[in-house]
Short mmCIF file of C-alpha atoms and ligand atoms in Angstrom, two decimals:
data_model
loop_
_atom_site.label_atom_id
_atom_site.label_comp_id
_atom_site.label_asym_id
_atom_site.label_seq_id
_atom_site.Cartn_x
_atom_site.Cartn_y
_atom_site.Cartn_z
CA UNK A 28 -80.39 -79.09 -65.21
CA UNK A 29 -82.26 -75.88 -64.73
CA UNK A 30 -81.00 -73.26 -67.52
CA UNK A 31 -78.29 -70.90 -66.12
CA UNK A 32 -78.89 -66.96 -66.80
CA UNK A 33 -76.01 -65.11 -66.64
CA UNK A 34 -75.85 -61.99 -64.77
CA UNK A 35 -75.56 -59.93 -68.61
CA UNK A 36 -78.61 -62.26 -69.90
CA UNK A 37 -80.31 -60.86 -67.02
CA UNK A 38 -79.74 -57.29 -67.35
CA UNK A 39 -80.42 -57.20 -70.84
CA UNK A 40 -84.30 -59.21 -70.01
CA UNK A 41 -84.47 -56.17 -67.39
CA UNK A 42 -84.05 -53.95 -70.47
CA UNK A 43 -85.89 -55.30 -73.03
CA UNK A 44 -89.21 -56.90 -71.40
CA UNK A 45 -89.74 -54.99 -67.99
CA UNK A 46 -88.28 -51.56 -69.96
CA UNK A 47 -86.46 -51.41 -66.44
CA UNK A 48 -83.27 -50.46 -67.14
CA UNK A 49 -81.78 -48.31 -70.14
CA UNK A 50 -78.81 -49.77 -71.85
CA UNK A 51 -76.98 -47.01 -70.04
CA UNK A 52 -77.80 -48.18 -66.59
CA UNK A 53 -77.10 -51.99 -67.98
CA UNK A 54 -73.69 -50.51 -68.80
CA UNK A 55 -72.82 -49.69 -65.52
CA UNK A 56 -74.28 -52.11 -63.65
CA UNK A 57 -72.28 -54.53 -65.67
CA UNK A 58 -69.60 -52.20 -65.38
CA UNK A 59 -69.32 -52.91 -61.87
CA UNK A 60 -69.89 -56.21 -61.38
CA UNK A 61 -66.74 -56.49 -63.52
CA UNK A 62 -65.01 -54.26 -61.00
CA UNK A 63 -66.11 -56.62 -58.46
CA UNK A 64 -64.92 -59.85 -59.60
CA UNK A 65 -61.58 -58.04 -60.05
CA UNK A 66 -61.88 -56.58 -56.54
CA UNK A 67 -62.79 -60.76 -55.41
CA UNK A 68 -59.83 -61.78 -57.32
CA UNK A 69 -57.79 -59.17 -55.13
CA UNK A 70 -59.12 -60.37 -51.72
CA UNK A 71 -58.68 -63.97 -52.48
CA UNK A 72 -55.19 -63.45 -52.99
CA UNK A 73 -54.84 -62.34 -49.59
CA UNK A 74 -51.24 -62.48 -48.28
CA UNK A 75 -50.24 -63.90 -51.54
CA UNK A 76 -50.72 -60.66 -53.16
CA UNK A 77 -49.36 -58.77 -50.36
CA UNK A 78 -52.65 -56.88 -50.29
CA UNK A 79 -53.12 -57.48 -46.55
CA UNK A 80 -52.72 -55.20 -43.80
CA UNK A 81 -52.88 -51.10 -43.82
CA UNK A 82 -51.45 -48.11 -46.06
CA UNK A 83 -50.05 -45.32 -44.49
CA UNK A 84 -53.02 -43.57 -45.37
CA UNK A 85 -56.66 -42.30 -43.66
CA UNK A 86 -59.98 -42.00 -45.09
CA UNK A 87 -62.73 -38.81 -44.31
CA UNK A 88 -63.91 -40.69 -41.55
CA UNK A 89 -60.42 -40.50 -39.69
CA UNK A 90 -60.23 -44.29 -40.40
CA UNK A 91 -56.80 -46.15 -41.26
CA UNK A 92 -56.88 -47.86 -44.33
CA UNK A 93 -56.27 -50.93 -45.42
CA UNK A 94 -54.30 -51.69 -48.56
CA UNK A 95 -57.21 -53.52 -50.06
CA UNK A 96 -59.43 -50.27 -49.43
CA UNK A 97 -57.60 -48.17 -51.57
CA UNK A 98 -56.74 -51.14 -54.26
CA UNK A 99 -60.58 -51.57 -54.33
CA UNK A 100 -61.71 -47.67 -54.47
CA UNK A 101 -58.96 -47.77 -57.79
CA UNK A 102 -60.25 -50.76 -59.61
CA UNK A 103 -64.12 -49.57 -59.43
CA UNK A 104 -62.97 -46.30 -60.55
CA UNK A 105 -60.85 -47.31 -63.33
CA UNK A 106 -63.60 -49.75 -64.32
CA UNK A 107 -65.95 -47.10 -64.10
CA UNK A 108 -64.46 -43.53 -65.35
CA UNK A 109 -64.61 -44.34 -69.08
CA UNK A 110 -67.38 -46.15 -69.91
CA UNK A 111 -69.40 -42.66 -70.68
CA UNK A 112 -72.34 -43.97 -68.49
CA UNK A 113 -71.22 -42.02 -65.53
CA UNK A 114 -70.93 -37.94 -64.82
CA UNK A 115 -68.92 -38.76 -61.23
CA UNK A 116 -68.85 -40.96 -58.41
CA UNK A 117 -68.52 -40.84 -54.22
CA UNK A 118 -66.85 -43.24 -52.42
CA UNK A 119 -66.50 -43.57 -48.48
CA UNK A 120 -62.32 -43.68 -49.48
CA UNK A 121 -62.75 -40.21 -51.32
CA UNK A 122 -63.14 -36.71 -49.46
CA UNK A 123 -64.71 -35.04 -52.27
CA UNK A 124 -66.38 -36.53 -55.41
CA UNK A 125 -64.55 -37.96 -58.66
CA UNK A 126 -65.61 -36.46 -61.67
CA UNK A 127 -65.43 -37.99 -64.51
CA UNK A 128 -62.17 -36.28 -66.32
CA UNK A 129 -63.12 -34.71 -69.72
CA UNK A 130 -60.77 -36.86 -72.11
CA UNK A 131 -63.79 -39.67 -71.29
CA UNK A 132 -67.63 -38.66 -72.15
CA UNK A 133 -70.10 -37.92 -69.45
CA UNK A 134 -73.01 -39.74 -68.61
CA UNK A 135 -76.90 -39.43 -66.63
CA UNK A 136 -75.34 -41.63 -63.70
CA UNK A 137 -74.04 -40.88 -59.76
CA UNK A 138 -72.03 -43.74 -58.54
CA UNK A 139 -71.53 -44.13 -55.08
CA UNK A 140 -69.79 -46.80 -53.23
CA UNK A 141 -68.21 -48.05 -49.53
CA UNK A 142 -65.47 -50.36 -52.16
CA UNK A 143 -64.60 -52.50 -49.28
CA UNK A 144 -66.77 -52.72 -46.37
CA UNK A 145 -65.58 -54.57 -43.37
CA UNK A 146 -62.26 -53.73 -43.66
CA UNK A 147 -61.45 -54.85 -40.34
CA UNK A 148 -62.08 -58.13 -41.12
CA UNK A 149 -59.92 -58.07 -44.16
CA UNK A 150 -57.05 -59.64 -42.49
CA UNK A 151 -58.62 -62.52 -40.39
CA UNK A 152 -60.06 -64.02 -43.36
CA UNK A 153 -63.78 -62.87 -42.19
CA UNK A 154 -66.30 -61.93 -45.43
CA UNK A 155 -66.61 -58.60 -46.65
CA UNK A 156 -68.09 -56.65 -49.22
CA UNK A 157 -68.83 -53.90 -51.73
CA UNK A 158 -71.29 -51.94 -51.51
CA UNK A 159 -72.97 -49.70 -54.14
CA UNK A 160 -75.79 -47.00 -54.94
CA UNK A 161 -76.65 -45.38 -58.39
CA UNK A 162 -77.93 -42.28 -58.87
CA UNK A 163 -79.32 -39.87 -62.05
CA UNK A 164 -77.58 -36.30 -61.88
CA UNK A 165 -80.29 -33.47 -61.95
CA UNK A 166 -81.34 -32.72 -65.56
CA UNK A 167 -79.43 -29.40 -67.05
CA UNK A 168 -76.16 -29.30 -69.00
CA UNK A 169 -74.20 -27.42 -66.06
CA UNK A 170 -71.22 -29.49 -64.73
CA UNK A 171 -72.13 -31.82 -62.06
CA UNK A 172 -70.70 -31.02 -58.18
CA UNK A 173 -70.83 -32.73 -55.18
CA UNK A 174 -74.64 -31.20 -53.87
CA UNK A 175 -76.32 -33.17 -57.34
CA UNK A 176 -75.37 -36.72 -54.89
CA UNK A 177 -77.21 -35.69 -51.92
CA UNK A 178 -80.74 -37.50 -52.85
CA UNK A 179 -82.97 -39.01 -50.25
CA UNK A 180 -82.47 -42.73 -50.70
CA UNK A 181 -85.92 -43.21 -52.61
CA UNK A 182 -83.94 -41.63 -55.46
CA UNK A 183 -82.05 -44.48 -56.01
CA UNK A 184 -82.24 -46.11 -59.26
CA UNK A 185 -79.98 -49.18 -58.79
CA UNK A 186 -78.12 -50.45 -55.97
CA UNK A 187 -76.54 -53.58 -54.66
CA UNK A 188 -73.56 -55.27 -52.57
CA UNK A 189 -71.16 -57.91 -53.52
CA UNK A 190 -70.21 -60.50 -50.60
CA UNK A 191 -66.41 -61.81 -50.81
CA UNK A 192 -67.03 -64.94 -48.36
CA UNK A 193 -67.06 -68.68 -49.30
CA UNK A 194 -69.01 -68.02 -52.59
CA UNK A 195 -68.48 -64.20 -54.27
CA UNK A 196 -71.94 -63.30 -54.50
CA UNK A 197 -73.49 -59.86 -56.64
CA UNK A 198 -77.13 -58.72 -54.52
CA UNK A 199 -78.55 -56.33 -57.30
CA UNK A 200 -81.96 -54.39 -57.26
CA UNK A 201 -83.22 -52.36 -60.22
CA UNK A 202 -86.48 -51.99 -58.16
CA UNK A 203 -88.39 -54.62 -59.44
CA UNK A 204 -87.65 -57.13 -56.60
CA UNK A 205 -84.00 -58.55 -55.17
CA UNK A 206 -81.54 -61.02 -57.39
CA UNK A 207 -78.21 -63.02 -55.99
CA UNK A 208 -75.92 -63.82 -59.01
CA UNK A 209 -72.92 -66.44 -57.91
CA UNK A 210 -70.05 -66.12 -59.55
CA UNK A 211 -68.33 -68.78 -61.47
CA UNK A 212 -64.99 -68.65 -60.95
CA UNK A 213 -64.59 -71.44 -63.57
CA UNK A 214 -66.11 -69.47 -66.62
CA UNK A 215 -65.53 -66.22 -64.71
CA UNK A 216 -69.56 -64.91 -64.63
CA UNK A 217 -72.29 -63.94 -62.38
CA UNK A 218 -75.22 -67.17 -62.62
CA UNK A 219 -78.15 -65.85 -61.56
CA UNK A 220 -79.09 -68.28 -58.48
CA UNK A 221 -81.82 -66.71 -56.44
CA UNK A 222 -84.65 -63.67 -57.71
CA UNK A 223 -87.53 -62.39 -56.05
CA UNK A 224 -85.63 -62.65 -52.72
CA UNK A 225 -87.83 -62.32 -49.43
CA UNK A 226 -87.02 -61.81 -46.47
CA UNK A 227 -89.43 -63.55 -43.41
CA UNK A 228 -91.46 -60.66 -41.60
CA UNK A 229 -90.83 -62.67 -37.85
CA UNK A 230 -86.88 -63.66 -36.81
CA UNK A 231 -85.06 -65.23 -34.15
CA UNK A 232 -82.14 -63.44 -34.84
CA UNK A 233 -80.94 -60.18 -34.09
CA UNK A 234 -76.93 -58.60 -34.84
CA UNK A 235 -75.75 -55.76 -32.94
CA UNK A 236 -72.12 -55.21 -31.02
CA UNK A 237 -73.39 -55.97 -27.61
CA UNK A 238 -69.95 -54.43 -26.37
CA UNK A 239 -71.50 -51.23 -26.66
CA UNK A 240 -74.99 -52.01 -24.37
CA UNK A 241 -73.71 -49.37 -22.04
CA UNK A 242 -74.08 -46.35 -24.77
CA UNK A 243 -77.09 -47.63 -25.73
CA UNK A 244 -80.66 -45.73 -25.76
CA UNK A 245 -83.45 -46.80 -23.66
CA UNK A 246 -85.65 -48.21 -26.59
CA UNK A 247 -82.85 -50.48 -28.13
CA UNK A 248 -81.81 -51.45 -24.42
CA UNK A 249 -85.44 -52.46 -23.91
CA UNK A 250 -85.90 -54.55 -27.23
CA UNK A 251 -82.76 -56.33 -27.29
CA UNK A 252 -83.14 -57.13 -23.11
CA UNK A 253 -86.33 -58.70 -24.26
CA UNK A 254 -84.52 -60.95 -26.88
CA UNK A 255 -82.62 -61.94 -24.24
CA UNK A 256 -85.21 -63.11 -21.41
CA UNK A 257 -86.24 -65.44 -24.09
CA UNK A 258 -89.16 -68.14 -23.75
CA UNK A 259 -89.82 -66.79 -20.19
CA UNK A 260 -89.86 -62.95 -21.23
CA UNK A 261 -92.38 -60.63 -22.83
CA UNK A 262 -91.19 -62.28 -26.40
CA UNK A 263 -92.12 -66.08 -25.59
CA UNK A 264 -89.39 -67.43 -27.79
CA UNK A 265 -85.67 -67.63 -27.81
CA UNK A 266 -83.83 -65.15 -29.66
CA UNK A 267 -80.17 -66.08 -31.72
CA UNK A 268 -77.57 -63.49 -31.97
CA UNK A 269 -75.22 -62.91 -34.61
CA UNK A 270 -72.32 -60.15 -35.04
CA UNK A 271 -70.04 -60.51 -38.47
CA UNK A 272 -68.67 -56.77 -38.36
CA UNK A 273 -69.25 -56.60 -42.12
CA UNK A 274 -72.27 -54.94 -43.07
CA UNK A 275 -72.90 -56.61 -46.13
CA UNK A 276 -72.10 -60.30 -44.56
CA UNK A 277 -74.91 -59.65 -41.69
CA UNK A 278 -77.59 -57.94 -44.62
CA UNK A 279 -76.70 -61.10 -46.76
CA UNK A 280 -77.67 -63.62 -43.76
CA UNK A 281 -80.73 -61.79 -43.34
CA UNK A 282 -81.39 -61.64 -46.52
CA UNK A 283 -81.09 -65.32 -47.20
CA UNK A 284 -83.02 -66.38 -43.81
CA UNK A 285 -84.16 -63.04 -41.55
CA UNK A 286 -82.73 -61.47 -38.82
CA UNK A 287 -83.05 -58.05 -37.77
CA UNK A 288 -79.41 -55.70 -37.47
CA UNK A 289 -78.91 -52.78 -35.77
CA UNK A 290 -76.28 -49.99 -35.33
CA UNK A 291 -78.06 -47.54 -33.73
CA UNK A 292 -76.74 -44.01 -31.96
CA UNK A 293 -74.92 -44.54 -28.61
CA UNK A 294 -73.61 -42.10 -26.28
CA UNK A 295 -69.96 -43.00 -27.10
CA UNK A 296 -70.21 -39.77 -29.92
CA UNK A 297 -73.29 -38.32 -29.66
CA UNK A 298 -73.01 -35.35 -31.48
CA UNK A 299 -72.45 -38.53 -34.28
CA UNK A 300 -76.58 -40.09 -35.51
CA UNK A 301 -74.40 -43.34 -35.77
CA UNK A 302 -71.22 -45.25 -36.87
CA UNK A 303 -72.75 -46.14 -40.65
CA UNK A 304 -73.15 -43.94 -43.66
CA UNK A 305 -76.23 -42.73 -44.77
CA UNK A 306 -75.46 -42.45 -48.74
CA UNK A 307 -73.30 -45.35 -49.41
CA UNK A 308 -74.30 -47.89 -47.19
CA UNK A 309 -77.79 -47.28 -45.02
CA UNK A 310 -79.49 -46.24 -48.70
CA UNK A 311 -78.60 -49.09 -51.20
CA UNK A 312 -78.79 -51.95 -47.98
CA UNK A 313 -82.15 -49.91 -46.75
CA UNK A 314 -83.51 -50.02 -49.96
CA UNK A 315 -82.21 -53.86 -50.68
CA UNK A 316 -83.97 -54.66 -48.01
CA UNK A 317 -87.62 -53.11 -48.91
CA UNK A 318 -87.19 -54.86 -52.10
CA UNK A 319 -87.16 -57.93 -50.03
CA UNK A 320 -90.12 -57.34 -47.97
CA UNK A 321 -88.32 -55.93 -45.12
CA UNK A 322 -88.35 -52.40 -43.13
CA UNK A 323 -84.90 -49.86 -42.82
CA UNK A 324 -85.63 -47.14 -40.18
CA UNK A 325 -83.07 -44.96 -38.28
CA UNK A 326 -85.54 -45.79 -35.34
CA UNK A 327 -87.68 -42.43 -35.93
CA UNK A 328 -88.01 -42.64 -39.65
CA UNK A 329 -87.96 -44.28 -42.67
CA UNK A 330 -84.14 -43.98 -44.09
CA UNK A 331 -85.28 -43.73 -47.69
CA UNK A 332 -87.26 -40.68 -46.82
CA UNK A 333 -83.63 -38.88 -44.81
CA UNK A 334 -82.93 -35.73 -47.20
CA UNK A 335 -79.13 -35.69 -46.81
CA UNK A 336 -76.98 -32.66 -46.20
CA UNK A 337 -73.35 -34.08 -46.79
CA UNK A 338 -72.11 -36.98 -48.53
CA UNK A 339 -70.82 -38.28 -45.91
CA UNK A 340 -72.91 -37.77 -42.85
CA UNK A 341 -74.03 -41.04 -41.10
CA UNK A 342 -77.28 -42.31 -39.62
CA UNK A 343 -78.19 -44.78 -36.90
CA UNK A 344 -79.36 -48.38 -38.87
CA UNK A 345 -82.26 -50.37 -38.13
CA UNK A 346 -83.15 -53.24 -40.88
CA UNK A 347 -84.45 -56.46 -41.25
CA UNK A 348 -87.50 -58.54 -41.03
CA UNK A 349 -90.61 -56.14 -41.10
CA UNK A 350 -92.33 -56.64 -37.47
CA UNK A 351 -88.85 -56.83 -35.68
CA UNK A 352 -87.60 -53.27 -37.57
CA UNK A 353 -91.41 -52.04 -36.67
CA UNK A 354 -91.42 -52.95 -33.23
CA UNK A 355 -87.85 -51.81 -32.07
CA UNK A 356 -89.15 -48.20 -34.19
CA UNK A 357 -92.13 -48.01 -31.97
CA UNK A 358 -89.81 -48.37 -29.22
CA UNK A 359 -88.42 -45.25 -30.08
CA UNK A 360 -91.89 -43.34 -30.62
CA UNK A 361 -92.77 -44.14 -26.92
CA UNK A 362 -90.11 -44.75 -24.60
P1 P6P B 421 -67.99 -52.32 -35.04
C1 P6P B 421 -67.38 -52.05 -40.88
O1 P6P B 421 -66.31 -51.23 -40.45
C2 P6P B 421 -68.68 -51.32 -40.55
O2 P6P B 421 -68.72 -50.10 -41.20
C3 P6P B 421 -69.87 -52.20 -40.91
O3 P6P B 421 -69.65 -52.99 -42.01
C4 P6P B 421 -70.08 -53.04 -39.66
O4 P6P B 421 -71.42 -53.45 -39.48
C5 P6P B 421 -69.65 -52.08 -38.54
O5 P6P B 421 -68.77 -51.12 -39.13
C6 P6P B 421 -68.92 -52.81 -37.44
O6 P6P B 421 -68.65 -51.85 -36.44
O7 P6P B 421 -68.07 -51.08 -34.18
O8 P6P B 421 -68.84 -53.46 -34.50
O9 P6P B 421 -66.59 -52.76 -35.37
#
C-alpha cells in the first residue's frame, strides 16, 4: 500500500525541499485546516447539533445567515487569532476586518475567507465549502487596516477551499501546482490523495443558473446557446450541464474532471459586476484553477490581474478548462 503523507508531512516537504513555504505560512495553513475539520465536524452534525437553519442576523452583502455561517466565521477565527502568524483577517461574514487583538502577537499574514460557501444548500444536505486566500501585509511596522487586503489576486501567497460533501476534502496551492488532502475521519488527518492536479483544456460540461438566461449578455447567451445545439451546432459535440449552487462543489468537479463555470454580470443588478466576490472567492478559486492548467477571466480580463478597491466588491466569474474560459472571453472582445 502506497505510503500515506499527511497533510503536516506535506507542508513541512513544501518547507524544507522546495523552500516554498516559511514555517510561518506552514503555521497557518495548518492552522486552518484544523479550523476546517472542526467546521466539517459542525456540518455533519446537521440537525443533530441544531446548527441548521438561519440566525437572526445579516451579512455585508444584505444576505440572511445561516447559523452554520456565523458558527464557521467563529471557529476559523478562534483557530486563527492566536497563533502569531496572522496581523488580521476578512471574511465575507465580517463588515470590516478582524485584527488581531494585542494580548496575541502579530504576524506577516492577511487571512481572508467566505467560512461557509453555499449556504443555501446547508439545509438540504447539498456540499459546501470553505473557502480561503492568504495574503502578506505591506512591509513597515505601522498597524495594519483594511486598504493593506486589497491586492490584485496575483498577490496571493496561499489559497485553497475545503469541500464538506461525501468525503471532507482540503484543495491547497502554495503555487507550486494543486494538492487534494482527504480527511480521515478515523485518525482525524488530511492524507494527501491527489498532487499536481490538472485540469483537461477541452470539456463537455458547463455550470451556470440557466434561470437567469434572460439577464444574460449577448456573448454568454451566444456560447452557452451553442452548448446547447449540440452535435448539430457550431460546437459538433454534446455539451453536459451541471448547477450545484456551491462554488467550491462545482470548482471541485472541474477540478477533478473539467468543466467550465460561469457567473457572469446580468441585468438583474447591473450597477453589481456580478453575484461572487472578488477577494475571497474569484481570487483563491481563480488562482486554484491556473495552478491546474486552467483560465479565470471576468470575461474582459484576467481576474488575478483586477486591482481591487473594496474588500468586498464582486466580479463576474468565468473559470475552467483553458479553451472553453478562452473562447467564451473572446466572446466578450467581439460581440
Ligand atoms: P445562485 C453561494 O451562495 C454562491 O455564492 C456560490 O457558491 C454559488 O455558485 C452561487 O452563489 C449560487 O448562486 O444565484 O445560483 O443561487
Amino acid at each position: 500500500m502506497a505510503q500515506r503523507i499527511s497533510l503536516t508531512r506535506y507542508l513541512v516537504e513544501q518547507q524544507r525541499i522546495d523552500g516554498l513555504i516559511p514555517a510561518q505560512l506552514r503555521l497557518l495553513l495548518e492552522v486552518v485546516a484544523r479550523a476546517c475539520k472542526g467546521i466539517s465536524q459542525a456540518v455533519n452534525k446537521g440537525a443533530l447539533g441544531g446548527v441548521l437553519g438561519t440566525a437572526e442576523s445579516e451579512n455585508i452583502q444584505g444576505e440572511i445567515q445561516k447559523k452554520l455561517d456565523i458558527i464557521a466565521n467563529e471557529v476559523l477565527i478562534e483557530a486563527n487569532e492566536w497563533g502569531g502568524h496572522l496581523a488580521a483577517m476578512a471574511s465575507e461574514e465580517m463588515d470590516g476586518i478582524y485584527v488581531v487583538p494585542n494580548r496575541y502577537p502579530q504576524g506577516e499574514y492577511l487571512l481572508l475567507f467566505d467560512p461557509l460557501d453555499g449556504s443555501s444548500n446547508i439545509d438540504v444536505n447539498v456540499s459546501i465549502g470553505t473557502i480561503f486566500s492568504v495574503l502578506k501585509k505591506p512591509e513597515g511596522d505601522r498597524g495594519v487596516e483594511a486598504g493593506d487586503f486589497l491586492q490584485a489576486g496575483h498577490q496571493q501567497v496561499a489559497a485553497g477551499y475545503c469541500v464538506y460533501g461525501p468525503q471532507t476534502t482540503l484543495v491547497l496551492t502554495v503555487g507550486d501546482g494543486v494538492a487534494m488532502f482527504t480527511l480521515d475521519r478515523e485518525q482525524g488527518s488530511f492524507v494527501l490523495t491527489q498532487e499536481n492536479v490538472r485540469i483537461p483544456e477541452d470539456t463537455k460540461e458547463f455550470a451556470i443558473n440557466m434561470s437567469n438566461m434572460r439577464h444574460w449578455d449577448a456573448p454568454i447567451k451566444r456560447y452557452v446557446d451553442e452548448c446547447l445545439q449540440g452535435v448539430e451546432g457550431p460546437r459538433g459535440k454534446d455539451f453536459n450541464m451541471r448547477w450545484i449552487a456551491s462554488m467550491v462543489a462545482d470548482v471541485h468537479r472541474i477540478l477533478t474532471r473539467g468543466g467550465i463555470f460561469m457567473y457572469p454580470w446580468d441585468k438583474r443588478e447591473p450597477n453589481k459586476p456580478g453575484k461572487l466576490r472578488l477577494m475571497y472567492e474569484a481570487n483563491p478559486m481563480g488562482w486554484i484553477v491556473e495552478q491546474a492548467g486552467g483560465a479565470a477571466t471576468n470575461g474582459k480580463q484576467r481576474i488575478l490581474d483586477i486591482e481591487p478597491t473594496q474588500l468586498h466588491e464582486r466580479v463576474s466569474v468565468i473559470l475552467g478548462s483553458k479553451n472553453e474560459v478562452e473562447r467564451v472571453t473572446g466572446y466578450h472582445s467581439t460581440l
